Coordinates of C-alpha atoms in Angstrom, one line a residue:
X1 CA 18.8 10.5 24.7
X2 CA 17.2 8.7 21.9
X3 CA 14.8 5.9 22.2
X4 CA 16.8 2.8 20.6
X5 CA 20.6 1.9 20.0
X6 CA 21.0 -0.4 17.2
X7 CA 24.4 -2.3 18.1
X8 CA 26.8 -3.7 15.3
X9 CA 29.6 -6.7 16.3
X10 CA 31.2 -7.5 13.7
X11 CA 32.9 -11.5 12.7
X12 CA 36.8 -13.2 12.8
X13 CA 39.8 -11.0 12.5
X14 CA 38.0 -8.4 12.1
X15 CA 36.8 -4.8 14.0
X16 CA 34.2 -2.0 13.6
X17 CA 35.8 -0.8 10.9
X18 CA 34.1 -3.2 8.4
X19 CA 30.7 -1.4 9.6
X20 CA 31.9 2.2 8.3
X21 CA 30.5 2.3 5.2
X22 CA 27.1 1.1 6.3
X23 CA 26.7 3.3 8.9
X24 CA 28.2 6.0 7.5
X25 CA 25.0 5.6 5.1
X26 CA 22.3 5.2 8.0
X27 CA 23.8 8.5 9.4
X28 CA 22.8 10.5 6.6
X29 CA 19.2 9.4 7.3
X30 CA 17.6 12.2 9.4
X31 CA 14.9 9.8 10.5
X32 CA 17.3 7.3 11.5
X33 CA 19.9 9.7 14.0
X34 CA 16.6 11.3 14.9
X35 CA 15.8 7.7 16.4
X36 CA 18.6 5.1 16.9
X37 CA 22.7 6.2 18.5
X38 CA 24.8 3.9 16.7
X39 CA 27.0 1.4 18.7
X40 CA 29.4 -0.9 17.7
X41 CA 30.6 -3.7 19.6
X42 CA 34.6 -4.4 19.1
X43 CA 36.3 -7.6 20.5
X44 CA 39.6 -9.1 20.8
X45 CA 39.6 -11.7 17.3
X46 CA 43.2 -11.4 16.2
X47 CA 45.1 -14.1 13.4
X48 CA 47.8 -14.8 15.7
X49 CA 48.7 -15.2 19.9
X50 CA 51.9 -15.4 19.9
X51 CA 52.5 -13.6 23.3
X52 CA 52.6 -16.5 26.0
X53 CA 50.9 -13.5 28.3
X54 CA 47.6 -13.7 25.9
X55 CA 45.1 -15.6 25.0
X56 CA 42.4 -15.2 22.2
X57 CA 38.8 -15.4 24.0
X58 CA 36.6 -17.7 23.4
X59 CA 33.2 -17.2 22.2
X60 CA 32.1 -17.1 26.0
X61 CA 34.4 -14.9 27.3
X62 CA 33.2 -12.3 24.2
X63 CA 29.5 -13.3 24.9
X64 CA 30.0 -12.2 28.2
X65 CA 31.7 -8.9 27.4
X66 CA 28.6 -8.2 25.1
X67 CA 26.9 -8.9 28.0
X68 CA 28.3 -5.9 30.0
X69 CA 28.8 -3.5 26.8
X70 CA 24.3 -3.8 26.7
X71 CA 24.0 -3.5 30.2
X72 CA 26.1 0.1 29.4
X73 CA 23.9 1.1 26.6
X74 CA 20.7 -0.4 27.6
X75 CA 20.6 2.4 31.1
X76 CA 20.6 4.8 28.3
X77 CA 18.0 3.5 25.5
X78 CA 14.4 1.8 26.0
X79 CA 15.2 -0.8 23.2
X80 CA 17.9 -2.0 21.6
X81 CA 18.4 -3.8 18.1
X82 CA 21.8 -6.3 17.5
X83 CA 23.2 -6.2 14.2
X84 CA 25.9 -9.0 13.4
X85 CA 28.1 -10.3 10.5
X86 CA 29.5 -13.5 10.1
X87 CA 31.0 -14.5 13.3
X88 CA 29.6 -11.7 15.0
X89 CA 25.8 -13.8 14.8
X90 CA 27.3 -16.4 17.1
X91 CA 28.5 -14.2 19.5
X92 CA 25.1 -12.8 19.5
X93 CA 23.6 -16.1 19.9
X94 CA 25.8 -17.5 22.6
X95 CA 25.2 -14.3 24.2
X96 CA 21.5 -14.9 24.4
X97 CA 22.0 -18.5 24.8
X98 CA 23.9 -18.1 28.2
X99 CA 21.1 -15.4 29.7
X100 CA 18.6 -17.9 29.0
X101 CA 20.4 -20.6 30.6
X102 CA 21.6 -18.9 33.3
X103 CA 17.5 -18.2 33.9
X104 CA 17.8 -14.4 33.1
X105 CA 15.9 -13.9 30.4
X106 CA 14.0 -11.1 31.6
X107 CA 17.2 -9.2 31.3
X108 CA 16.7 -9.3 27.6
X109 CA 13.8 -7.6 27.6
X110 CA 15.1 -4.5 26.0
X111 CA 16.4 -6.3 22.6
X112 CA 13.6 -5.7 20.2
X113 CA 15.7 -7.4 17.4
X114 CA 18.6 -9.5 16.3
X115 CA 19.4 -9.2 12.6
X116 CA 22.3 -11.5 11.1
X117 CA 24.1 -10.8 7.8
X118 CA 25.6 -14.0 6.5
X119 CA 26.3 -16.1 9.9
X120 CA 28.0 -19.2 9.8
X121 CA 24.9 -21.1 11.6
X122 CA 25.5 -24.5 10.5
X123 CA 30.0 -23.8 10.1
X124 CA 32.0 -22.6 7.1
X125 CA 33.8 -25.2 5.1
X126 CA 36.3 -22.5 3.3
X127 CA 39.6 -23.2 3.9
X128 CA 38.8 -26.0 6.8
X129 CA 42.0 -28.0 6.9
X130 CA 44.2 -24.7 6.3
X131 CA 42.2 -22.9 9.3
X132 CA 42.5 -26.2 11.7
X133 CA 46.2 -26.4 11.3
X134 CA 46.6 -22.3 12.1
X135 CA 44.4 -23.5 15.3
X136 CA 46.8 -25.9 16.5
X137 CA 49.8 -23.6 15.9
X138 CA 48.2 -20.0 17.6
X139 CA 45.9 -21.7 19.9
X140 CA 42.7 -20.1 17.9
X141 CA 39.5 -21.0 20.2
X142 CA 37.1 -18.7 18.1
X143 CA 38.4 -20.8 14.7
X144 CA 36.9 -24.1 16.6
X145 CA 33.4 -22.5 16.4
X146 CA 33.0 -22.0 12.6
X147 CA 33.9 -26.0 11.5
X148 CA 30.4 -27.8 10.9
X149 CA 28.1 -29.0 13.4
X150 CA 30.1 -27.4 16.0
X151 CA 28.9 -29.2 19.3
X152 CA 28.5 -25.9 21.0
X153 CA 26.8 -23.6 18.3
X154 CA 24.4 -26.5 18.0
X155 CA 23.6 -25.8 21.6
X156 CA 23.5 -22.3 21.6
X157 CA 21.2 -21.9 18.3
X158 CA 18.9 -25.0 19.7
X159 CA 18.5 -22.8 23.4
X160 CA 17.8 -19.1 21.2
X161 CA 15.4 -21.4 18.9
X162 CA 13.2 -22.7 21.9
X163 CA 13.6 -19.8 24.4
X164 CA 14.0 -16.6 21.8
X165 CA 12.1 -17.5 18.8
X166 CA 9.8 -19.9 19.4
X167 CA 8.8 -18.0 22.9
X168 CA 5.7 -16.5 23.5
X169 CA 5.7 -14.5 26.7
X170 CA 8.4 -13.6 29.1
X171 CA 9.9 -16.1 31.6
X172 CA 13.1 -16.9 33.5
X173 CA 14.1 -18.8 30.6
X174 CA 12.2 -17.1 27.7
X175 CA 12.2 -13.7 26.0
X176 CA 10.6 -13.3 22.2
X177 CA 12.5 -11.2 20.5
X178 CA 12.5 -11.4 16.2
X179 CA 15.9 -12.7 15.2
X180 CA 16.2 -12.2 11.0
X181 CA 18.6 -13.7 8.6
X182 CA 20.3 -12.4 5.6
X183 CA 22.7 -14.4 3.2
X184 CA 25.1 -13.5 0.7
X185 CA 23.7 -14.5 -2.4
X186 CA 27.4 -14.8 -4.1
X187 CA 28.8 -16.1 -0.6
X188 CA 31.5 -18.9 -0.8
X189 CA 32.7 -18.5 2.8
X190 CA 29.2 -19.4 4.7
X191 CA 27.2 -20.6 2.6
X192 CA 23.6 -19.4 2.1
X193 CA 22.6 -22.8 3.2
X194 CA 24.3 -22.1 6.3
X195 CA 23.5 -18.5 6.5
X196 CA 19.6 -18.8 6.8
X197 CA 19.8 -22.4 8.5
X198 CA 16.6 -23.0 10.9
X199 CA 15.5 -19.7 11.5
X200 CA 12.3 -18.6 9.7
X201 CA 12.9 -15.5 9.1
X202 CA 15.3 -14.9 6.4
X203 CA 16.0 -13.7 3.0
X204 CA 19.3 -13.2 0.6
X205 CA 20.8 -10.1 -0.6
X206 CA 23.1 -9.4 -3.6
X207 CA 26.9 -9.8 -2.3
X208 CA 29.9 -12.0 -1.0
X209 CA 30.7 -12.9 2.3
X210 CA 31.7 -8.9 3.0
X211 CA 29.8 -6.7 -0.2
X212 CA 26.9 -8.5 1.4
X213 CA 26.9 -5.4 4.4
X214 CA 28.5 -2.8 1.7
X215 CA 25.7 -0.2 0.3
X216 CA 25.5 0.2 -3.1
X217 CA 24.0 1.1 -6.1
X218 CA 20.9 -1.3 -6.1
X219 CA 20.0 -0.4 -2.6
X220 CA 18.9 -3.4 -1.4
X221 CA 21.2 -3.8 1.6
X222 CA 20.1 -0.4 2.7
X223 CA 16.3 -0.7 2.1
X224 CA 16.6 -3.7 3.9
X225 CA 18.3 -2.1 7.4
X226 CA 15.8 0.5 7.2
X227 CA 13.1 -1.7 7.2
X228 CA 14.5 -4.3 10.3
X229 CA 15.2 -1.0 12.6
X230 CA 11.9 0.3 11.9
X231 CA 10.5 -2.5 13.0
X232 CA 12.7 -2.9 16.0
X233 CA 11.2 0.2 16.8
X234 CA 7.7 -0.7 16.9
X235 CA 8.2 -4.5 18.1
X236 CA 6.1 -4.7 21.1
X237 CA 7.6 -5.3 24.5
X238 CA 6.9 -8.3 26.5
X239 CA 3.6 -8.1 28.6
X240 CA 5.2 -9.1 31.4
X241 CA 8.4 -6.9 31.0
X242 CA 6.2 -3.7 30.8
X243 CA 3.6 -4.8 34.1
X244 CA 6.9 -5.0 35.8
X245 CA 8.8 -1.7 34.8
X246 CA 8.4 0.7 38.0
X247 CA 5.2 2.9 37.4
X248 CA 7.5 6.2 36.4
X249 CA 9.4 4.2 33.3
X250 CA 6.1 2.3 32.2
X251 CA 5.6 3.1 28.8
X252 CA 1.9 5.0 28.0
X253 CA -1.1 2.7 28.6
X254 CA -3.4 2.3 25.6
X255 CA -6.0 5.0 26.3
X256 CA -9.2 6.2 24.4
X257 CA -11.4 2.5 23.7
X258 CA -8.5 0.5 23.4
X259 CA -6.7 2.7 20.7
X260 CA -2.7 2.2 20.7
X261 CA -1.0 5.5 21.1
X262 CA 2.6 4.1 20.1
X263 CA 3.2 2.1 16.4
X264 CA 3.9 -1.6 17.3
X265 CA 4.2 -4.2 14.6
X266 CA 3.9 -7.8 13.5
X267 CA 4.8 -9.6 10.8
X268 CA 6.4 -10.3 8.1
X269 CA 4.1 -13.5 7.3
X270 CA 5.4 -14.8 4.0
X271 CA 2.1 -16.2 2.0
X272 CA 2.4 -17.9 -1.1
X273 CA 0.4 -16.8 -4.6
X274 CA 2.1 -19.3 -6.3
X275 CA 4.6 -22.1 -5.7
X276 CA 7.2 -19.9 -6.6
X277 CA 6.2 -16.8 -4.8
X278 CA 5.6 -15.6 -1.3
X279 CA 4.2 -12.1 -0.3
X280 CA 5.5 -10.9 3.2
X281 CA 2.5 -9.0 5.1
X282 CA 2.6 -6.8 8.0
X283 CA 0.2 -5.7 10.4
X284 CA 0.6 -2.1 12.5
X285 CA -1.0 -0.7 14.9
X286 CA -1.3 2.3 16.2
X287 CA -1.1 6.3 14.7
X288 CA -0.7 5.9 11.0
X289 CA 1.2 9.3 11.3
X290 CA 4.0 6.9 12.6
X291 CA 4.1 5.2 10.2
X292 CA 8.0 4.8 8.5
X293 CA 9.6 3.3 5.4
X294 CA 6.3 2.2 3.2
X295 CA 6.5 3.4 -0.5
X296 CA 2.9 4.0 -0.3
X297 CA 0.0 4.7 2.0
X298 CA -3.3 4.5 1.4
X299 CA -6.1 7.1 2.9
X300 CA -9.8 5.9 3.1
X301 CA -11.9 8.8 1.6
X302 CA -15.7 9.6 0.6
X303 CA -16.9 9.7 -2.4
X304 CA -16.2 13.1 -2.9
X305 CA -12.7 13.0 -2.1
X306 CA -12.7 15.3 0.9
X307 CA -10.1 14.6 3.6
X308 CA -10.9 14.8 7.0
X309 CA -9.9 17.7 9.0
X310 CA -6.4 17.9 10.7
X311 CA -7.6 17.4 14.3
X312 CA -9.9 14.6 13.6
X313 CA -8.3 11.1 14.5
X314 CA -9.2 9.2 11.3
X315 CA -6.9 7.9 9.2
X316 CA -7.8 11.0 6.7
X317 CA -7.2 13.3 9.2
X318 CA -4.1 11.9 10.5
X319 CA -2.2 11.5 7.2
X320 CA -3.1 15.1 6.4
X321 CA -2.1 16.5 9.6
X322 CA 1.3 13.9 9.2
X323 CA 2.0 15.4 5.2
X324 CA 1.8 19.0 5.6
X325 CA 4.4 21.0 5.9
X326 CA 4.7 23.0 9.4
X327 CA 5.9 26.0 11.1
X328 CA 8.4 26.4 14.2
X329 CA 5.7 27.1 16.2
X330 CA 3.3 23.8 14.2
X331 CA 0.8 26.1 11.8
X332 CA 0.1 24.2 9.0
X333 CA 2.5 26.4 6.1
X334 CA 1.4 23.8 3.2
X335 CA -1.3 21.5 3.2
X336 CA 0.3 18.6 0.9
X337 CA -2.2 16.1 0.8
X338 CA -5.4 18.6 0.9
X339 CA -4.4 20.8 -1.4
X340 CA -3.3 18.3 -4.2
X341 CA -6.4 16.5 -3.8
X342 CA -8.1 19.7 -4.8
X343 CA -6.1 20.3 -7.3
X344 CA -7.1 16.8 -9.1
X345 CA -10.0 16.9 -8.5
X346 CA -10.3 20.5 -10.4
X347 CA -8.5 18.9 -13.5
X348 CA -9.8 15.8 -13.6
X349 CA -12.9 15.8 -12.1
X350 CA -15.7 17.9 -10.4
X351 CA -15.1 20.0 -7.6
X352 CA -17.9 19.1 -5.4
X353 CA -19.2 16.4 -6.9
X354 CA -19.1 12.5 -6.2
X355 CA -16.4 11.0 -8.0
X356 CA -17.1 6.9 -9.2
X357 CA -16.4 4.3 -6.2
X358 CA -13.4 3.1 -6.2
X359 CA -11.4 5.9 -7.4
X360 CA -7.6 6.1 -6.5
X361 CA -5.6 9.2 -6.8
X362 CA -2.3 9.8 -5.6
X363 CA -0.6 12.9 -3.7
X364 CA 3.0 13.6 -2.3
X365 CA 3.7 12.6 1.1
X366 CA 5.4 15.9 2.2
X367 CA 6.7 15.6 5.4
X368 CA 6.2 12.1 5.9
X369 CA 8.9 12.1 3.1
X370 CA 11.6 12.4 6.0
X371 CA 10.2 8.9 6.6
X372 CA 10.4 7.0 4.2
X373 CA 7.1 7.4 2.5
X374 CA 6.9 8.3 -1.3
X375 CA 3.3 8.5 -1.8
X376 CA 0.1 8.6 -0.3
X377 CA -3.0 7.6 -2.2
X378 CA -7.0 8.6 -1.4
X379 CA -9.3 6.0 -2.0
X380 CA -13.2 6.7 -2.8
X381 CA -14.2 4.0 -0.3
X382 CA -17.6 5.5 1.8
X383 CA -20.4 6.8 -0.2
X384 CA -22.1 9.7 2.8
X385 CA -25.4 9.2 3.4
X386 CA -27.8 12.3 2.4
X387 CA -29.0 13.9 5.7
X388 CA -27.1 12.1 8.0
X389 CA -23.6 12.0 9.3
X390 CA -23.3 7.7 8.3
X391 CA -21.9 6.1 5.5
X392 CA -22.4 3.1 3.3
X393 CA -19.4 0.6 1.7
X394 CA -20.5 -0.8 -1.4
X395 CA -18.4 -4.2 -1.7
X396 CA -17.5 -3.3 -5.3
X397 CA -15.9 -0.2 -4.3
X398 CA -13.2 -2.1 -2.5
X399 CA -12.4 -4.4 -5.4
X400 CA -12.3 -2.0 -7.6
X401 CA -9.6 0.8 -5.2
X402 CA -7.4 -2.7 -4.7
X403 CA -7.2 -3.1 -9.1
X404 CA -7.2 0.7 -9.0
X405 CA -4.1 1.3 -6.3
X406 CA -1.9 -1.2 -8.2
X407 CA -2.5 0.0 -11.1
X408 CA -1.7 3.2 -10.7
X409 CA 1.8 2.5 -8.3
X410 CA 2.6 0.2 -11.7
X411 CA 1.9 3.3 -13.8
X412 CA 3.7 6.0 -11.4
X413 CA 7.2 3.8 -10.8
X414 CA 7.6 4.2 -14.5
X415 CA 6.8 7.7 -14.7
X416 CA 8.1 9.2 -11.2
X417 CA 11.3 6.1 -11.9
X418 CA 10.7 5.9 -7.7
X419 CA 11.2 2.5 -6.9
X420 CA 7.8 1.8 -4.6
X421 CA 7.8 -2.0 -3.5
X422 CA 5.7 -1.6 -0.4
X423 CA 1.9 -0.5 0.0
X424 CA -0.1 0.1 3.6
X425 CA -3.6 -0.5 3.1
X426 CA -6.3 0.2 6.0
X427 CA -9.2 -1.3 6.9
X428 CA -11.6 -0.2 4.7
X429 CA -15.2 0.6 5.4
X430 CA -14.2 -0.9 9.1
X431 CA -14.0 2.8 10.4
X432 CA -17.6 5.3 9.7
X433 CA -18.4 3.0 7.2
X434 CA -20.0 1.1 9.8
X435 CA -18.7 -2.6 8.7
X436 CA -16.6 -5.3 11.2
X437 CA -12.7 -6.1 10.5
X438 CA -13.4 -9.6 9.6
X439 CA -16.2 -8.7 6.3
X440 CA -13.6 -5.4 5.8
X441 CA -10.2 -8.0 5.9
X442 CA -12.6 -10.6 3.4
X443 CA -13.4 -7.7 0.7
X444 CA -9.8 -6.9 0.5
X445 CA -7.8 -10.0 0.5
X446 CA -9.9 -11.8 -2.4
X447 CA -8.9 -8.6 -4.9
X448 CA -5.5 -8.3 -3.2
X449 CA -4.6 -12.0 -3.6
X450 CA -5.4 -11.2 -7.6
X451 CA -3.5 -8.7 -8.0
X452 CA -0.7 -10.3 -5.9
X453 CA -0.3 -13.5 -8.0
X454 CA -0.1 -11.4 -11.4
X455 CA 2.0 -9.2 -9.6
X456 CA 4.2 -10.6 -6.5
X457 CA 7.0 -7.6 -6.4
X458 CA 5.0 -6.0 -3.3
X459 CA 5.3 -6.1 0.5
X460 CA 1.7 -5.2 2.4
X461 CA 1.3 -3.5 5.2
X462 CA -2.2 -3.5 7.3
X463 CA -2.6 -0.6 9.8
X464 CA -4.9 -0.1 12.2
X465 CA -5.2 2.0 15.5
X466 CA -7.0 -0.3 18.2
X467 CA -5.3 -3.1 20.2
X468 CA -8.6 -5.5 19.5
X469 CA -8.4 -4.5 15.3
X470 CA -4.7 -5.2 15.3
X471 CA -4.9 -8.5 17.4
X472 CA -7.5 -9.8 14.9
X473 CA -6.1 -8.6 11.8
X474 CA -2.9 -10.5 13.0
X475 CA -5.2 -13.4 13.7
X476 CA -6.9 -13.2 10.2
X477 CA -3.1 -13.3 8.2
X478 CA -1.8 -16.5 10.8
X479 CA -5.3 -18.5 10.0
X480 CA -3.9 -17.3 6.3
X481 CA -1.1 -19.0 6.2
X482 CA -2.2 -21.8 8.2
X483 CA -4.9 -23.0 5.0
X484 CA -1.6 -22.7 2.7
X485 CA -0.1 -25.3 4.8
X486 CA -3.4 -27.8 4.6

């Protein structure tokens, strides 16, 4: 059994069969099957009724048999992810809107994440005189629910606004769960308008009303799926949903001072560097090994460039235990990260010697490849302390890694042609370097915001391994965005 089903429902007169190609693509990802089975939801949405005998179901009626089809796949999988197109998203949404007003919201516990491609939130206007007349003449019900301002879609998306996205904690009538919107950027049935409507998390792809859910050559469809399942996948469960699982099905408790032993994740908060452009930022927490589709992760190092050892929890140690290559039986056959350190610092430095602060050199990921992650670069960060087993952050170093790390990724998706839009950054300096998160978040974000607003093509990720560090970080990005809203 695998820990997540992501389900796909597809829109009007259509059937699973307009999902093929997309997840015929996510099935060639080892890291994906390794995680998620693959579901998709099929309904009765035919052009014509002419049988006396039938009737074409109303949304209810289909949010109700969504109902029972995740009830199916939800005794088999510990979280669940709902992707939609077009008319699919309402279902979706009346769906959700009915559990919460039927005062069972815990029972959605399980969905980490709705994800909409081009959803006909506020109606689609194609073709509305032509489709109302094929209404009157086959009795369509699930046509009535795409005209504009729609009296019960209105409803539906106003209950999933208050008691989905704007929730906070679990409740009879409240569940948080993410819900994400994509439009077609070349869309003339729903409109992009309509497509992203109220909800604050959204974005639009290349496509028409159906390329937009096609892979293809640009890969953005693609690179964005990966991105919304992996973080279905760490999206933390409700408090209240886990205090009330019986005690064998609880998930693990955070152990060792607080430190999370599973990857959860929050975000994206969109900040702007200028009027024009917003950054989305991320915040994990938990073991960086976990870590899954980031172009590049950063490693806090000494001075000397000498990675922790393999069994030591840092994030050194953990990204060099996570890159190398491994046996049947888990020996280390290839040390990825170690080993091309070395090896730069051999030619380009000297072995055994302090290299300047701020340094930033890059290695191959190795076997976090299988996840997603191109590169991982070591940054001279902690300068040791002669003597002693303590270490000292000099604020420069930090401003100088941030210039340094964007530099090179400029320089290396020109001459690797890898396309690396994303960059996890630690807290640097926070760790044996002996300084808090708050002065370690401040040294960062006033040399990341530079490079940022002379260079806004980048996602950031912040990763962390303690609940308090990852609360606060969290904390530190919302007050953020708050003082761009002043």
């Amino acid at each position: 059994m695998r820990k997540a089903a992501v389900i796909f429902i597809h829109g009007l007169f259509s059937s699973a069969s307009t999902w093929k190609k997309l997840t015929d693509d996510l099935s060639k990802s080892n890291e994906i099957i390794e995680q998620f089975d693959i579901e998709t939801f099929e309904y009765a949405t035919p052009r014509f009724a002419w049988n006396p005998l039938a009737r074409i179901p109303d949304l209810n009626v289909v949010a109700d048999n969504l109902r029972g089809f995740i009830i199916d796949v939800g005794e088999l999988h510990e979280r669940i992810i709902l992707v939609t197109h077009s008319q699919g998203g309402l279902v979706a949404q009346r769906y959700l809107s009915r559990m919460l007003a039927d005062g069972r919201a815990a029972e959605l516990a399980k969905i980490r994440r709705l994800v909409m491609f081009a959803c006909p939130n506020n109606g689609s206007e194609l073709f509305l005189l032509s489709r109302r007349g094929l209404s009157l003449l086959t009795r369509n019900s699930q046509e009535r629910e795409l005209r504009p301002l729609q009296s019960s879609v209105v409803e539906s998306q106003r209950r999933v606004m208050r008691g989905v996205v704007q929730a906070t904690e679990l409740s009879h009538n409240g569940c948080p769960i993410p819900v994400v919107s994509y439009a077609g950027e070349t869309d003339n049935v729903v409109a992009p308008a309509s497509a992203l409507s109220v909800f604050p998390d959204s974005a639009v792809l290349p496509g028409d009303h159906f390329s937009v859910i096609k892979p293809n050559s640009n890969g953005r469809l693609l690179s964005a799926m990966r991105r919304e399942l992996s973080s279905g996948l760490m999206e933390p469960f409700p408090e209240k949903y886990l205090e009330d699982l019986p005690s064998h099905r609880r998930l693990p408790k955070d152990q060792d001072g607080g430190f999370l032993t599973e990857q959860e994740l929050l975000g994206p908060i969109s900040i702007h560097t200028t009027p024009n452009a917003a950054i989305r930022f991320f915040v994990h927490g938990g073991p960086v090994e976990q870590l899954a589709n980031v172009d590049v992760v950063l490693s806090s190092e000494n001075t000397y460039l000498q990675m922790s050892q393999f069994f030591k929890s840092s994030t050194s140690g953990s990204l060099r235990f996570a890159a190398a290559i491994k046996g049947d039986g888990g020996e280390i056959q290839e040390d990825v990260a170690g080993d091309h350190l070395v090896s730069w610092l051999r030619n380009h430095a000297t072995y055994g010697l302090q290299v300047a602060e701020g340094t930033v050199v890059p290695t191959p990921a190795g076997a976090l490849a299988a996840k997603n992650v191109h590169r991982i670069y070591h940054a001279a960060i902690v300068s040791p302390i002669s003597g002693t087993n303590n270490y000292t952050v000099n604020p420069l170093a930090v401003t100088r890694a941030i210039h340094n790390i964007f530099d090179l990724a400029r320089r290396e998706r020109k001459e690797l042609k890898v396309q690396l839009t994303s960059i996890c950054i630690p807290l640097f300096g926070a760790g044996r370097g002996g300084i808090n998160i708050t002065k370690s978040f401040d040294l960062i974000w006033d040399p990341l915001m530079k490079e940022l607003t002379n260079d806004p093509s980048w996602e950031i990720h912040f990763t962390t391994r303690r609940r308090q560090n990852f609360d606060q970080v969290y904390k530190l990005l919302q007050g953020k965005k708050s003082a761009e809203q002043l």
